Amino acid sequence: MTSENVSVRVGRSAPRRGAPQGGPPDRAATRAATGSEGAAPPQGAKEAKTSFERFASSHAHAFAYAAVGLAAAVLILAIGILPTLLVAALVALGFAIGRTRDSGTTLGAVASNLSTHLK
């Protein structure tokens, strides 16, 4: 019998030969292996916030529509499709009324403007 190091683990399989042994991956080695040459990740909360704000400002519509989609999905799952459509119609009506109050126009003017855009 030879004297090899044999590890026996109860409930787990033994690690494969050549598999990394614990610890976080080396970022420099990962970048070199993948060929990604990007800026270093932010190191603090303030830098992370600034980085996120820069990303969010350049993708404002994507975030807004993702939030609308998430809200619609939650409503559909929680209350069903017809009540969700009712909520959406009431939100649109509230938006139209609020827009008329902000701009000083009448609701009829907003409706006619909308109908010209839909044609």
CSV table of C-alpha atoms in Angstrom, one decimal:
chain,number,residue,atom,x,y,z
A,1,MET,CA,0.0,0.0,0.0
A,2,THR,CA,1.3,3.5,-0.9
A,3,SER,CA,1.2,6.4,1.4
A,4,GLU,CA,-0.9,8.9,-0.5
A,5,ASN,CA,-2.9,11.7,1.2
A,6,VAL,CA,-6.4,10.6,1.0
A,7,SER,CA,-9.1,12.8,2.4
A,8,VAL,CA,-12.4,11.4,3.4
A,9,ARG,CA,-15.4,13.7,3.8
A,10,VAL,CA,-18.7,12.6,5.1
A,11,GLY,CA,-21.6,13.9,3.1
A,12,ARG,CA,-19.5,15.7,0.5
A,13,SER,CA,-17.5,14.5,-2.4
A,14,ALA,CA,-13.8,14.9,-2.3
A,15,PRO,CA,-12.4,17.9,-4.2
A,16,ARG,CA,-11.3,17.2,-7.8
A,17,ARG,CA,-7.6,17.2,-8.6
A,18,GLY,CA,-6.4,20.6,-9.7
A,19,ALA,CA,-9.5,22.3,-8.3
A,20,PRO,CA,-8.9,25.6,-6.4
A,21,GLN,CA,-8.8,25.1,-2.7
A,22,GLY,CA,-11.0,27.7,-1.0
A,23,GLY,CA,-10.5,31.4,-0.7
A,24,PRO,CA,-11.6,34.2,-3.0
A,25,PRO,CA,-10.3,34.2,-6.6
A,26,ASP,CA,-7.4,36.4,-7.5
A,27,ARG,CA,-8.8,39.4,-9.3
A,28,ALA,CA,-5.7,40.1,-11.3
A,29,ALA,CA,-5.5,36.5,-12.5
A,30,THR,CA,-9.2,36.5,-13.4
A,31,ARG,CA,-8.8,39.7,-15.4
A,32,ALA,CA,-5.7,38.3,-17.1
A,33,ALA,CA,-7.5,35.1,-17.9
A,34,THR,CA,-10.7,36.8,-19.3
A,35,GLY,CA,-8.9,39.6,-20.9
A,36,SER,CA,-11.1,42.2,-19.3
A,37,GLU,CA,-9.3,45.5,-18.8
A,38,GLY,CA,-11.8,47.7,-16.9
A,39,ALA,CA,-11.5,50.2,-14.2
A,40,ALA,CA,-11.0,49.0,-10.7
A,41,PRO,CA,-14.3,48.4,-8.8
A,42,PRO,CA,-15.3,51.2,-6.4
A,43,GLN,CA,-13.7,50.8,-3.0
A,44,GLY,CA,-16.2,52.6,-0.7
A,45,ALA,CA,-19.8,53.3,-0.3
A,46,LYS,CA,-19.5,56.9,-1.7
A,47,GLU,CA,-17.6,55.7,-4.8
A,48,ALA,CA,-20.2,52.9,-5.3
A,49,LYS,CA,-23.1,55.4,-5.0
A,50,THR,CA,-21.4,57.8,-7.5
A,51,SER,CA,-20.7,54.9,-9.9
A,52,PHE,CA,-24.4,53.7,-9.6
A,53,GLU,CA,-25.7,57.2,-10.1
A,54,ARG,CA,-23.6,57.6,-13.2
A,55,PHE,CA,-24.9,54.3,-14.6
A,56,ALA,CA,-28.5,55.0,-13.7
A,57,SER,CA,-28.4,58.5,-15.2
A,58,SER,CA,-27.2,57.1,-18.5
A,59,HIS,CA,-29.9,54.3,-18.4
A,60,ALA,CA,-32.8,56.3,-16.9
A,61,HIS,CA,-35.5,55.0,-19.2
A,62,ALA,CA,-34.4,51.4,-18.7
A,63,PHE,CA,-34.7,51.8,-14.9
A,64,ALA,CA,-38.1,53.5,-15.2
A,65,TYR,CA,-39.6,50.9,-17.5
A,66,ALA,CA,-38.1,48.0,-15.5
A,67,ALA,CA,-39.8,49.5,-12.4
A,68,VAL,CA,-43.1,49.8,-14.3
A,69,GLY,CA,-42.8,46.2,-15.4
A,70,LEU,CA,-41.9,45.0,-11.9
A,71,ALA,CA,-44.9,46.8,-10.5
A,72,ALA,CA,-47.2,45.4,-13.2
A,73,ALA,CA,-45.9,41.9,-12.5
A,74,VAL,CA,-46.4,42.2,-8.8
A,75,LEU,CA,-50.0,43.5,-9.3
A,76,ILE,CA,-50.9,40.8,-11.8
A,77,LEU,CA,-49.6,38.1,-9.5
A,78,ALA,CA,-51.2,39.6,-6.4
A,79,ILE,CA,-54.6,40.7,-7.6
A,80,GLY,CA,-55.1,39.3,-11.1
A,81,ILE,CA,-55.2,40.8,-14.6
A,82,LEU,CA,-58.5,42.6,-14.6
A,83,PRO,CA,-58.0,44.5,-11.3
A,84,THR,CA,-54.5,45.4,-12.5
A,85,LEU,CA,-55.9,46.8,-15.8
A,86,LEU,CA,-58.4,48.9,-13.7
A,87,VAL,CA,-55.5,50.2,-11.6
A,88,ALA,CA,-53.6,51.1,-14.7
A,89,ALA,CA,-56.6,52.9,-16.2
A,90,LEU,CA,-57.1,54.9,-13.0
A,91,VAL,CA,-53.4,55.7,-12.8
A,92,ALA,CA,-53.5,57.0,-16.4
A,93,LEU,CA,-56.6,59.1,-15.6
A,94,GLY,CA,-54.9,60.5,-12.5
A,95,PHE,CA,-51.8,61.3,-14.7
A,96,ALA,CA,-54.0,63.1,-17.2
A,97,ILE,CA,-55.8,65.1,-14.5
A,98,GLY,CA,-52.5,66.0,-12.9
A,99,ARG,CA,-51.0,67.0,-16.2
A,100,THR,CA,-54.0,69.3,-16.9
A,101,ARG,CA,-53.6,70.9,-13.5
A,102,ASP,CA,-49.8,71.4,-14.0
A,103,SER,CA,-50.1,72.9,-17.5
A,104,GLY,CA,-53.3,74.9,-17.0
A,105,THR,CA,-55.1,73.3,-19.9
A,106,THR,CA,-58.4,71.6,-19.9
A,107,LEU,CA,-58.9,67.8,-19.9
A,108,GLY,CA,-60.6,68.1,-23.3
A,109,ALA,CA,-57.5,69.8,-24.8
A,110,VAL,CA,-55.3,66.9,-23.5
A,111,ALA,CA,-57.8,64.3,-24.9
A,112,SER,CA,-57.8,66.0,-28.3
A,113,ASN,CA,-54.0,66.3,-28.3
A,114,LEU,CA,-53.8,62.6,-27.4
A,115,SER,CA,-56.2,61.6,-30.2
A,116,THR,CA,-54.1,63.5,-32.8
A,117,HIS,CA,-51.0,61.7,-31.7
A,118,LEU,CA,-52.7,58.3,-31.8
A,119,LYS,CA,-53.9,58.7,-35.4
